[in-house]
Short mmCIF file of C-alpha atoms in Angstrom, two decimals:
data_model
loop_
_atom_site.label_atom_id
_atom_site.label_comp_id
_atom_site.label_asym_id
_atom_site.label_seq_id
_atom_site.Cartn_x
_atom_site.Cartn_y
_atom_site.Cartn_z
CA MET W 128 8.61 -0.36 13.50
CA SER W 129 9.84 1.68 16.43
CA GLU W 130 13.08 4.31 15.43
CA ASN W 131 15.40 2.20 17.72
CA LYS W 132 14.24 -1.31 16.12
CA LYS W 133 14.60 -0.65 12.59
CA ARG W 134 14.97 -3.42 10.69
CA ILE W 135 17.34 -4.11 7.73
CA VAL W 136 16.60 -7.47 5.34
CA ILE W 137 19.38 -8.69 3.42
CA VAL W 138 19.10 -10.66 0.58
CA GLY W 139 22.12 -13.10 -0.27
CA GLY W 140 24.54 -14.09 2.36
CA GLY W 141 27.97 -13.91 -0.03
CA ILE W 142 30.77 -11.60 1.50
CA ALA W 143 28.80 -8.24 0.55
CA GLY W 144 25.82 -9.85 2.09
CA LEU W 145 27.43 -10.85 5.34
CA SER W 146 29.50 -7.37 5.77
CA ALA W 147 25.72 -5.27 5.53
CA GLY W 148 24.61 -7.63 7.99
CA ILE W 149 27.47 -6.90 10.40
CA TYR W 150 27.88 -2.98 9.99
CA GLY W 151 24.27 -3.37 10.19
CA LYS W 152 24.29 -4.68 13.62
CA LEU W 153 26.99 -2.70 14.40
CA ALA W 154 24.80 0.68 13.68
CA GLY W 155 22.15 -0.98 15.98
CA TYR W 156 19.41 -2.46 13.22
CA ASN W 157 17.68 -5.82 13.38
CA VAL W 158 19.36 -7.70 10.89
CA ASP W 159 18.19 -10.88 8.83
CA ILE W 160 20.04 -12.23 5.97
CA TYR W 161 18.29 -14.76 3.59
CA GLU W 162 20.95 -16.81 1.93
CA LYS W 163 19.30 -19.43 -1.03
CA ASN W 164 21.92 -22.22 -0.27
CA PRO W 165 22.87 -24.25 2.81
CA VAL W 166 25.59 -22.30 3.90
CA ALA W 167 26.82 -18.45 3.23
CA GLY W 168 29.67 -17.39 1.64
CA GLY W 169 28.40 -16.96 -2.13
CA GLU W 170 31.42 -17.42 -4.74
CA CYS W 171 33.47 -17.12 -1.38
CA MET W 172 33.41 -21.18 -1.25
CA GLY W 173 35.33 -24.14 -0.56
CA TRP W 174 33.98 -28.02 -0.79
CA ASN W 175 35.09 -31.44 0.36
CA ARG W 176 35.83 -34.38 -1.99
CA LYS W 177 37.36 -37.57 -0.88
CA GLY W 178 39.02 -36.68 2.30
CA CYS W 179 40.54 -33.25 0.69
CA HIS W 180 38.78 -29.87 0.59
CA ILE W 181 38.68 -27.92 -2.73
CA ASP W 182 39.20 -23.93 -2.39
CA ASN W 183 36.91 -21.64 -5.00
CA CYS W 184 37.96 -18.34 -4.33
CA ILE W 185 41.04 -16.71 -2.52
CA HIS W 186 44.11 -16.55 -4.74
CA TRP W 187 45.07 -13.63 -2.56
CA LEU W 188 42.95 -10.97 -0.10
CA THR W 189 43.75 -7.86 -1.34
CA GLY W 190 43.95 -5.51 1.99
CA THR W 191 45.99 -7.51 4.31
CA LYS W 192 48.52 -4.75 5.27
CA LYS W 193 48.06 -3.60 8.89
CA GLY W 194 47.24 0.42 9.00
CA THR W 195 45.18 0.53 5.53
CA ALA W 196 41.34 1.05 5.14
CA LEU W 197 40.49 -1.99 3.87
CA ARG W 198 42.56 -4.15 6.75
CA LYS W 199 39.98 -2.34 9.24
CA VAL W 200 37.31 -3.62 7.17
CA TRP W 201 38.40 -7.02 7.13
CA GLU W 202 38.89 -7.08 10.92
CA THR W 203 35.68 -5.29 11.63
CA VAL W 204 33.69 -8.27 9.83
CA GLY W 205 35.84 -11.00 11.54
CA ALA W 206 37.67 -12.13 8.13
CA LEU W 207 41.09 -11.22 9.75
CA ASP W 208 42.45 -10.47 13.52
CA GLU W 209 45.60 -10.07 14.86
CA HIS W 210 46.29 -13.83 15.27
CA THR W 211 45.71 -14.75 11.86
CA GLU W 212 48.13 -16.41 9.94
CA PHE W 213 48.90 -16.34 6.15
CA ALA W 214 50.30 -18.56 3.70
CA ASP W 215 53.90 -18.88 3.53
CA CYS W 216 53.79 -18.04 -0.34
CA ASP W 217 57.12 -16.55 -2.11
CA SER W 218 55.70 -16.00 -5.66
CA PHE W 219 52.73 -14.27 -7.90
CA TYR W 220 53.16 -17.11 -10.04
CA THR W 221 55.49 -18.67 -12.83
CA SER W 222 55.64 -19.40 -16.51
CA ILE W 223 57.12 -21.51 -18.64
CA LYS W 224 57.89 -21.11 -22.27
CA GLY W 225 59.71 -23.52 -24.45
CA ASP W 226 63.23 -23.77 -22.32
CA SER W 227 62.75 -20.59 -20.18
CA ARG W 228 61.09 -20.20 -17.13
CA VAL W 229 60.18 -16.69 -15.36
CA THR W 230 58.82 -16.06 -11.82
CA LEU W 231 56.99 -12.92 -10.44
CA TRP W 232 58.55 -12.90 -6.96
CA LYS W 233 57.11 -11.56 -3.70
CA ASP W 234 60.47 -10.13 -3.18
CA LEU W 235 60.31 -7.60 -6.23
CA GLU W 236 64.32 -7.47 -6.34
CA ARG W 237 64.42 -10.98 -6.92
CA THR W 238 62.07 -10.65 -9.90
CA LYS W 239 64.04 -7.69 -11.09
CA SER W 240 67.38 -9.60 -11.10
CA GLU W 241 65.52 -13.13 -12.79
CA LEU W 242 64.04 -11.01 -15.31
CA LEU W 243 67.49 -8.83 -16.33
CA LYS W 244 69.23 -12.34 -16.10
CA LEU W 245 66.77 -13.85 -18.79
CA SER W 246 66.57 -11.18 -21.11
CA PRO W 247 69.25 -8.28 -20.44
CA ASP W 248 67.59 -7.33 -24.22
CA ASP W 249 64.40 -6.26 -22.12
CA ALA W 250 66.23 -4.20 -19.49
CA MET W 251 64.74 -0.67 -20.00
CA GLU W 252 61.10 -2.11 -19.98
CA ILE W 253 62.17 -4.59 -16.70
CA GLU W 254 63.30 -1.59 -15.44
CA LYS W 255 60.34 0.50 -16.03
CA PHE W 256 58.10 -2.32 -15.01
CA ILE W 257 59.90 -2.93 -11.54
CA GLU W 258 59.71 1.09 -10.72
CA TYR W 259 55.88 1.09 -11.69
CA VAL W 260 54.79 -2.07 -9.61
CA LYS W 261 56.58 0.19 -6.76
CA TYR W 262 54.20 3.05 -7.39
CA ALA W 263 51.19 0.76 -7.71
CA ALA W 264 51.99 -0.55 -3.84
CA GLU W 265 50.21 2.82 -2.76
CA CYS W 266 46.87 2.15 -4.63
CA GLU W 267 44.31 1.42 -2.09
CA ILE W 268 40.55 0.52 -2.62
CA PRO W 269 38.39 3.71 -1.04
CA ALA W 270 37.19 1.91 2.14
CA GLU W 271 36.04 4.58 4.60
CA LYS W 272 33.16 5.80 2.59
CA PRO W 273 31.51 5.62 -1.28
CA MET W 274 33.38 7.73 -3.15
CA ASP W 275 30.30 10.03 -4.21
CA ALA W 276 30.10 10.94 -0.64
CA MET W 277 33.80 11.77 -0.32
CA GLY W 278 34.82 15.75 0.44
CA ILE W 279 37.66 17.61 -0.73
CA MET W 280 39.94 16.94 2.27
CA ASP W 281 39.11 13.46 1.59
CA TYR W 282 40.29 13.73 -1.96
CA ILE W 283 43.33 15.74 -1.00
CA HIS W 284 44.08 12.69 1.63
CA MET W 285 43.92 10.12 -0.90
CA GLY W 286 45.79 12.41 -3.76
CA VAL W 287 48.55 12.40 -0.97
CA SER W 288 48.47 9.04 -0.13
CA MET W 289 48.66 7.77 -3.83
CA ALA W 290 50.70 10.37 -5.22
CA ASP W 291 52.30 8.09 -7.57
CA MET W 292 49.43 6.44 -9.16
CA PRO W 293 48.94 9.08 -11.82
CA LYS W 294 52.02 7.75 -13.42
CA VAL W 295 51.15 4.29 -13.43
CA MET W 296 47.68 5.25 -14.60
CA LYS W 297 49.82 7.31 -17.50
CA GLU W 298 51.99 4.88 -18.24
CA TYR W 299 49.87 1.43 -18.21
CA GLY W 300 46.04 3.18 -18.07
CA SER W 301 45.58 3.30 -21.68
CA ILE W 302 47.12 -0.26 -22.62
CA ASP W 303 46.02 -3.95 -22.30
CA LEU W 304 48.00 -6.65 -21.42
CA GLU W 305 48.33 -7.89 -24.66
CA GLU W 306 49.98 -4.75 -25.60
CA LEU W 307 51.99 -4.40 -22.72
CA SER W 308 53.68 -7.84 -23.62
CA LYS W 309 54.41 -6.89 -26.89
CA ARG W 310 56.84 -3.96 -25.25
CA PHE W 311 58.99 -7.30 -24.43
CA LYS W 312 61.47 -8.94 -26.88
CA HIS W 313 61.73 -12.15 -25.16
CA PRO W 314 59.37 -14.74 -25.93
CA ALA W 315 59.10 -15.88 -21.84
CA LEU W 316 58.55 -12.27 -21.22
CA LYS W 317 56.03 -11.87 -23.28
CA GLN W 318 54.05 -14.84 -22.62
CA LEU W 319 54.31 -14.00 -18.57
CA PHE W 320 52.59 -10.64 -19.06
CA THR W 321 49.21 -12.40 -20.35
CA ASP W 322 49.13 -15.49 -18.50
CA TYR W 323 47.56 -14.59 -14.94
CA LEU W 324 44.68 -12.03 -16.11
CA PRO W 325 42.61 -12.29 -19.32
CA LYS W 326 44.92 -10.43 -22.22
CA GLU W 327 41.82 -7.77 -22.28
CA TYR W 328 42.48 -6.16 -19.08
CA VAL W 329 43.95 -2.75 -18.71
CA ALA W 330 47.62 -3.36 -18.20
CA SER W 331 47.25 -1.06 -14.51
CA SER W 332 45.25 -3.24 -12.88
CA PHE W 333 48.09 -6.05 -13.69
CA LEU W 334 50.53 -3.81 -11.67
CA VAL W 335 48.06 -3.08 -8.84
CA SER W 336 47.45 -7.07 -8.35
CA TYR W 337 51.46 -7.63 -8.54
CA ALA W 338 51.66 -4.68 -6.18
CA SER W 339 49.73 -6.05 -3.42
CA ILE W 340 51.60 -9.38 -3.57
CA THR W 341 55.08 -7.61 -3.17
CA SER W 342 54.18 -4.99 -0.74
CA GLY W 343 52.41 -7.46 1.73
CA ASN W 344 48.55 -6.04 1.44
CA GLY W 345 47.78 -9.36 -0.58
CA GLU W 346 48.43 -12.13 1.52
CA ILE W 347 46.25 -15.80 1.52
CA PRO W 348 44.65 -15.98 5.14
CA MET W 349 45.10 -19.88 6.15
CA GLY W 350 42.31 -22.23 5.83
CA GLY W 351 41.25 -20.69 2.41
CA SER W 352 37.87 -19.05 1.52
CA LEU W 353 35.52 -21.19 3.57
CA ALA W 354 37.23 -20.48 6.82
CA MET W 355 37.15 -17.11 6.22
CA VAL W 356 33.64 -17.18 5.54
CA LYS W 357 32.78 -18.86 8.92
CA ARG W 358 34.91 -16.12 10.87
CA MET W 359 32.34 -13.75 9.07
CA VAL W 360 29.39 -15.59 10.05
CA ASN W 361 30.64 -16.25 13.44
CA GLN W 362 30.91 -12.51 14.22
CA PHE W 363 27.52 -11.73 12.93
CA LEU W 364 25.98 -14.16 14.80
CA ARG W 365 27.63 -12.77 17.61
CA LEU W 366 26.44 -9.49 17.27
CA GLY W 367 22.60 -10.73 17.44
CA GLY W 368 22.36 -11.33 13.51
CA ASN W 369 19.77 -13.55 12.12
CA LEU W 370 21.08 -15.92 9.33
CA HIS W 371 18.39 -17.86 7.32
CA CYS W 372 20.01 -20.59 4.87
CA ASN W 373 17.93 -22.82 2.62
CA ALA W 374 16.16 -19.65 2.21
CA PRO W 375 15.54 -18.62 -1.38
CA VAL W 376 13.70 -15.15 -2.18
CA VAL W 377 11.81 -14.76 -5.35
CA ARG W 378 10.56 -11.01 -4.83
CA ILE W 379 11.44 -8.07 -3.19
CA LEU W 380 8.12 -6.42 -2.35
CA ILE W 381 7.87 -2.71 -3.71
CA GLU W 382 4.93 -0.28 -3.01
CA ASN W 383 4.45 3.56 -4.00
CA LYS W 384 8.18 3.74 -5.10
CA LYS W 385 9.58 1.96 -1.61
CA ALA W 386 10.86 -1.52 -0.97
CA ILE W 387 8.83 -2.61 1.93
CA GLY W 388 10.15 -6.48 2.40
CA ILE W 389 10.66 -9.69 0.54
CA GLU W 390 8.85 -12.97 -0.61
CA MET W 391 10.00 -16.28 -0.11
CA ALA W 392 9.67 -18.99 -2.07
CA ASP W 393 7.06 -20.56 0.03
CA LYS W 394 4.98 -17.23 -0.35
CA GLU W 395 5.93 -15.94 3.17
CA LYS W 396 6.27 -12.00 3.35
CA VAL W 397 9.08 -10.57 5.44
CA LEU W 398 8.60 -6.79 5.95
CA ALA W 399 11.69 -4.48 6.63
CA ASP W 400 12.47 -0.97 6.63
CA TYR W 401 15.57 -1.28 4.49
CA ILE W 402 16.33 -4.00 2.14
CA ILE W 403 19.81 -4.38 0.82
CA SER W 404 20.18 -6.49 -2.34
CA SER W 405 23.12 -8.68 -2.34
CA VAL W 406 22.84 -10.80 -5.17
CA ASP W 407 24.31 -11.16 -8.94
CA THR W 408 22.49 -7.68 -10.00
CA MET W 409 21.02 -9.68 -13.14
CA GLU W 410 19.68 -12.01 -10.47
CA MET W 411 18.31 -8.78 -8.77
CA PHE W 412 17.23 -7.25 -12.00
CA ASP W 413 15.99 -9.87 -13.74
CA ARG W 414 13.63 -11.60 -11.16
CA LEU W 415 13.89 -10.03 -7.89
CA ILE W 416 12.63 -6.66 -9.07
CA GLY W 417 11.81 -6.47 -12.70
CA LYS W 418 14.00 -4.82 -15.33
CA LYS W 419 12.11 -1.88 -15.42
CA TYR W 420 13.90 -0.67 -12.79
CA MET W 421 17.60 -1.06 -14.95
CA ASP W 422 18.74 2.22 -16.08
CA ALA W 423 20.74 3.01 -19.56
CA LYS W 424 23.87 2.47 -17.59
CA TRP W 425 23.10 -0.92 -16.53
CA GLN W 426 21.54 -1.94 -19.63
CA SER W 427 24.32 -0.76 -21.94
CA CYS W 428 26.88 -2.53 -19.91
CA TYR W 429 25.25 -5.88 -19.56
CA ALA W 430 24.10 -5.36 -23.75
CA ASP W 431 27.85 -4.96 -24.55
CA ASN W 432 30.00 -7.74 -24.14
CA GLU W 433 32.96 -6.55 -26.25
CA LYS W 434 33.61 -3.57 -24.19
CA TYR W 435 32.49 -4.95 -20.97
CA PRO W 436 33.10 -8.66 -21.35
CA LEU W 437 32.65 -11.05 -18.18
CA PHE W 438 34.81 -13.95 -17.77
CA SER W 439 34.60 -17.61 -15.67
CA ALA W 440 36.48 -20.93 -15.88
CA VAL W 441 36.35 -24.42 -16.26
CA GLN W 442 38.55 -25.70 -13.64
CA ALA W 443 39.60 -29.12 -12.27
CA ALA W 444 41.30 -29.94 -8.82
CA PHE W 445 42.98 -33.51 -8.22
CA VAL W 446 44.80 -34.82 -5.61
CA ALA W 447 48.57 -35.96 -5.72
CA ASP W 448 51.18 -37.64 -3.97
CA LYS W 449 53.63 -35.11 -2.79
CA THR W 450 56.72 -37.25 -3.87
CA ALA W 451 54.99 -36.64 -7.23
CA TYR W 452 54.45 -33.09 -7.78
CA ASP W 453 56.75 -30.97 -5.24
CA ARG W 454 56.20 -27.88 -6.95
CA LYS W 455 54.89 -24.71 -5.39
CA GLY W 456 52.48 -21.61 -6.31
CA THR W 457 51.02 -21.48 -9.46
CA ILE W 458 52.76 -22.33 -12.76
CA PHE W 459 51.34 -21.28 -16.06
CA PHE W 460 52.64 -23.95 -19.35
CA ASP W 461 51.87 -24.90 -23.29
CA CYS W 462 50.14 -28.12 -23.92
CA SER W 463 48.93 -29.72 -26.69
CA PRO W 464 45.59 -28.09 -28.07
CA PHE W 465 41.91 -29.48 -26.77
CA GLU W 466 38.87 -27.63 -26.78
CA THR W 467 36.54 -27.17 -23.91
CA GLY W 468 33.36 -24.83 -24.08
CA GLY W 469 34.31 -24.51 -27.56
CA ARG W 470 37.51 -22.73 -26.96
CA LYS W 471 40.92 -23.74 -28.12
CA VAL W 472 43.37 -24.64 -25.10
CA GLU W 473 46.92 -24.37 -25.40
CA ARG W 474 47.76 -23.24 -22.45
CA ILE W 475 46.79 -23.98 -19.05
CA SER W 476 47.60 -23.20 -15.22
CA VAL W 477 48.37 -25.50 -12.43
CA LYS W 478 48.13 -24.45 -8.53
CA SER W 479 49.52 -26.43 -5.69
CA TYR W 480 47.95 -26.03 -2.45
CA GLU W 481 51.39 -27.21 -1.07
CA TYR W 482 50.90 -24.54 1.93
CA GLU W 483 47.72 -26.15 2.96
CA PRO W 484 48.59 -29.18 4.56
CA GLU W 485 44.90 -29.69 5.70
CA PHE W 486 43.65 -29.71 2.64
CA ALA W 487 44.74 -33.32 1.97
CA PRO W 488 45.46 -36.23 3.95
CA THR W 489 49.28 -36.91 5.22
CA GLY W 490 51.87 -36.98 2.36
CA LYS W 491 48.93 -35.61 -0.35
CA ILE W 492 48.54 -32.47 -2.00
CA VAL W 493 45.88 -30.70 -3.55
CA ILE W 494 46.57 -29.33 -7.37
CA GLN W 495 44.12 -27.01 -9.43
CA VAL W 496 44.11 -26.32 -13.01
CA ASN W 497 42.42 -23.13 -14.35
CA ILE W 498 41.29 -22.26 -18.05
CA PRO W 499 39.75 -19.31 -18.86
CA GLN W 500 36.16 -18.65 -20.18
CA PHE W 501 34.21 -16.16 -21.43
CA ASP W 502 30.40 -14.97 -22.33
CA LYS W 503 30.84 -17.47 -25.74
CA GLU W 504 32.02 -20.22 -23.74
CA TYR W 505 29.07 -19.75 -21.30
CA LEU W 506 26.67 -19.77 -24.17
CA TYR W 507 28.32 -22.87 -25.13
CA TRP W 508 27.80 -24.63 -21.97
CA LYS W 509 24.46 -23.61 -21.58
CA GLY W 510 23.40 -24.81 -24.92
CA LEU W 511 24.20 -28.58 -23.87
CA THR W 512 22.01 -30.95 -22.54
CA LYS W 513 22.31 -32.62 -19.43
CA GLU W 514 23.88 -35.62 -20.76
CA GLU W 515 25.56 -33.70 -22.90
CA TYR W 516 27.29 -31.58 -20.67
CA GLU W 517 28.37 -34.21 -18.21
CA SER W 518 30.45 -35.63 -21.24
CA ARG W 519 31.82 -32.75 -22.01
CA LYS W 520 32.68 -32.32 -18.43
CA LYS W 521 34.84 -35.99 -18.50
CA GLU W 522 36.23 -35.15 -21.78
CA ALA W 523 37.83 -31.77 -20.35
CA VAL W 524 38.82 -33.49 -17.07
CA LYS W 525 40.26 -36.48 -18.94
CA ALA W 526 42.43 -33.72 -21.36
CA ILE W 527 43.55 -32.02 -18.38
CA GLU W 528 44.95 -35.14 -16.50
CA GLU W 529 46.65 -35.81 -19.90
CA ARG W 530 48.31 -32.68 -20.26
CA LEU W 531 49.30 -32.35 -16.57
CA GLN W 532 51.01 -35.87 -16.96
CA MET W 533 52.98 -35.18 -19.90
CA GLN W 534 54.05 -31.67 -18.31
CA PHE W 535 55.27 -33.70 -15.02
CA PRO W 536 55.47 -37.33 -15.92
CA SER W 537 56.32 -38.05 -12.16
CA LEU W 538 52.18 -37.65 -11.84
CA LEU W 539 51.60 -40.73 -13.96
CA GLY W 540 49.67 -43.24 -11.31
CA HIS W 541 50.12 -40.96 -8.68
CA MET W 542 47.23 -38.18 -9.02
CA GLU W 543 43.43 -38.99 -8.85
CA PHE W 544 40.60 -36.50 -10.01
CA LEU W 545 38.43 -35.01 -7.36
CA ASP W 546 36.05 -32.66 -8.93
CA CYS W 547 35.37 -30.39 -11.64
CA TRP W 548 33.28 -27.23 -12.26
CA THR W 549 32.71 -24.75 -14.93
CA PRO W 550 30.47 -21.51 -15.75
CA ILE W 551 27.24 -23.48 -15.22
CA THR W 552 28.13 -24.46 -11.65
CA TYR W 553 28.65 -20.61 -11.05
CA GLU W 554 25.15 -19.73 -12.25
CA ARG W 555 23.55 -22.72 -10.58
CA TYR W 556 25.01 -22.21 -7.20
CA CYS W 557 25.50 -18.38 -6.90
CA ASN W 558 23.15 -17.49 -9.71
CA ALA W 559 25.96 -15.91 -11.71
CA TYR W 560 25.49 -14.02 -14.74
CA HIS W 561 27.19 -15.77 -17.43
CA GLY W 562 28.73 -17.67 -15.02
CA ALA W 563 31.09 -14.71 -13.96
CA TYR W 564 33.19 -14.85 -10.57
CA MET W 565 33.97 -11.30 -10.91
CA GLY W 566 32.43 -8.19 -12.49
CA PHE W 567 32.86 -6.29 -15.63
CA ILE W 568 36.67 -6.89 -17.10
CA THR W 569 38.19 -3.45 -17.31
CA ARG W 570 39.30 -2.99 -20.80
CA LYS W 571 41.53 0.16 -21.77
CA GLY W 572 40.04 3.24 -23.60
CA VAL W 573 36.51 2.44 -22.21
CA LYS W 574 35.05 3.75 -19.01
CA SER W 575 35.51 1.62 -15.73
CA PHE W 576 32.56 0.32 -14.37
CA ARG W 577 31.16 2.25 -11.08
CA VAL W 578 27.45 2.67 -9.81
CA LYS W 579 26.71 4.05 -6.26
CA GLY W 580 24.33 1.15 -5.02
CA LEU W 581 21.42 3.12 -5.39
CA LEU W 582 18.10 2.60 -7.71
CA LYS W 583 16.38 5.98 -8.92
CA GLY W 584 12.63 5.88 -8.46
CA VAL W 585 12.90 3.03 -5.30
CA GLN W 586 13.21 4.25 -1.97
CA ASN W 587 15.10 1.62 0.77
CA LEU W 588 16.49 -0.29 -1.57
CA TYR W 589 20.12 -0.67 -1.58
CA ILE W 590 22.56 -2.78 -3.45
CA ALA W 591 25.84 -4.43 -1.65
CA SER W 592 27.53 -6.57 -4.79
CA GLN W 593 31.10 -6.63 -6.04
CA TRP W 594 28.88 -5.97 -9.35
CA ILE W 595 28.85 -2.35 -8.34
CA MET W 596 32.32 -1.61 -9.21
CA ALA W 597 34.67 -3.03 -11.90
CA PRO W 598 36.37 -5.72 -11.91
CA GLY W 599 34.62 -6.49 -8.48
CA GLY W 600 36.03 -9.42 -6.48
CA LEU W 601 36.29 -9.38 -2.49
CA PRO W 602 37.29 -6.10 -1.48
CA VAL W 603 34.79 -4.44 -3.75
CA ALA W 604 32.10 -6.77 -2.16
CA VAL W 605 33.26 -6.10 1.35
CA THR W 606 33.10 -2.61 1.12
CA ALA W 607 29.93 -2.54 -0.87
CA GLY W 608 28.42 -3.95 2.40
CA LYS W 609 29.75 -1.62 4.10
CA PHE W 610 28.72 1.47 2.18
CA ALA W 611 25.14 0.33 1.93
CA VAL W 612 24.63 0.23 5.85
CA TRP W 613 26.70 3.50 5.72
CA ARG W 614 24.17 5.35 3.26
CA ILE W 615 21.56 3.65 5.81
CA ALA W 616 23.02 5.06 8.69
CA CYS W 617 23.69 8.67 7.55
CA LYS W 618 19.87 8.66 6.46
CA ASP W 619 18.89 7.61 9.84
CA LYS W 620 21.59 10.23 11.51
CA ARG W 621 22.78 6.90 13.40
CA MET W 622 26.62 6.09 14.09
CA ILE W 623 28.48 2.74 13.68
CA ASP W 624 29.83 1.46 16.60
CA TYR W 625 33.38 -0.22 16.15
CA ASN W 626 33.50 -1.23 19.57
CA ASN W 627 30.67 -3.20 20.04
#
């Protein structure tokens, strides 16, 4: 292949794969993306049921604030532009505990006022929390180049721009959310801090998440996940990329310690100068290249689900009359106990998509329930026969519907079931390891997982996946795609043309 016609083949058309494809075209390569599903997007997906739209992914999109490096990446890949509209949401979420109701508002001063009014005895911890959320707003994921490629000036600049983050890490980086909750006296505040993210999460991650909301760096693009994916696909195609859907790859071809192409399900072989794997990394190791390429770091993390747990969810979507459910945002509440995935459930959340009028017919809204599931629950679902699996799903839907109607009696007779999905759904559709829709959880006292996206002993194979840095998610995925091409372009002494 001639120098100016080098070819990149990307396995997987999720956010990381699309990002890599777009940056590959901007760097002047011929690029083909092979995606096993009928549409690109991976876990950043939405689908239609009974005239309604269900959104699977974006709870908030980190990197929406203009002027940030990550915002530039989202703009480059076409996910955002100057005309992008964002949902008019004024809160992060609300927790109900007993007779108390407490909200983390987008307006941080409003949150402070509400928390202090609820529990004056917790004033010291409340004041500290609010102050440190302001510090955490400085946190930005590196988006210009991989951290291992950063020089002294890059680190100096990062240190200056995030001067207060060490304070956050010192105060909240060595405790988990369960420990944070115990710093508060009021039961509703104790509950508040263990509702949104798993209690095993390091507390600093929660502060950074909330800070993205309060600072305007975590907005929700209108139209949801599928609409954003379509914009990225259009950008890739506009640049001349080739997207092959319904095209499962069965093997990455490696000869003489060098990746040379891929083999399709129909045995067709596609050769390329570079291969980027943008699938779930266990899928890559287990099937596409073989576990002999999995080094000790990957092995230790996958083998220890105590230190590196994974989480997924059982989710159910319903359509309701607006007159029967006029709440906004995400609400957590206690419920009478039931089991799903073998896990006892005593508290659930419901999210209203009232800000997306196109998601439901006039006078209706989509509401969605999320129940966390972990490695153990995945194994439960995986061990069921097809008949048992369908039966357990129906039982879960019935239990969820009953508890929604108990908490919000106005829903009785005014809601209809749309769909239910489980960790097995994520495994089936995305080949997600243990059904996880994000990477390894960052726990206290455990070194946060991060790798370069390269494999020792294999040339011309790069990893662009949310799995290369904990806790994964959309920001990691989109930057991983960029960084994979950045490494290739550096190797070939090419520039990425951002004006294309």
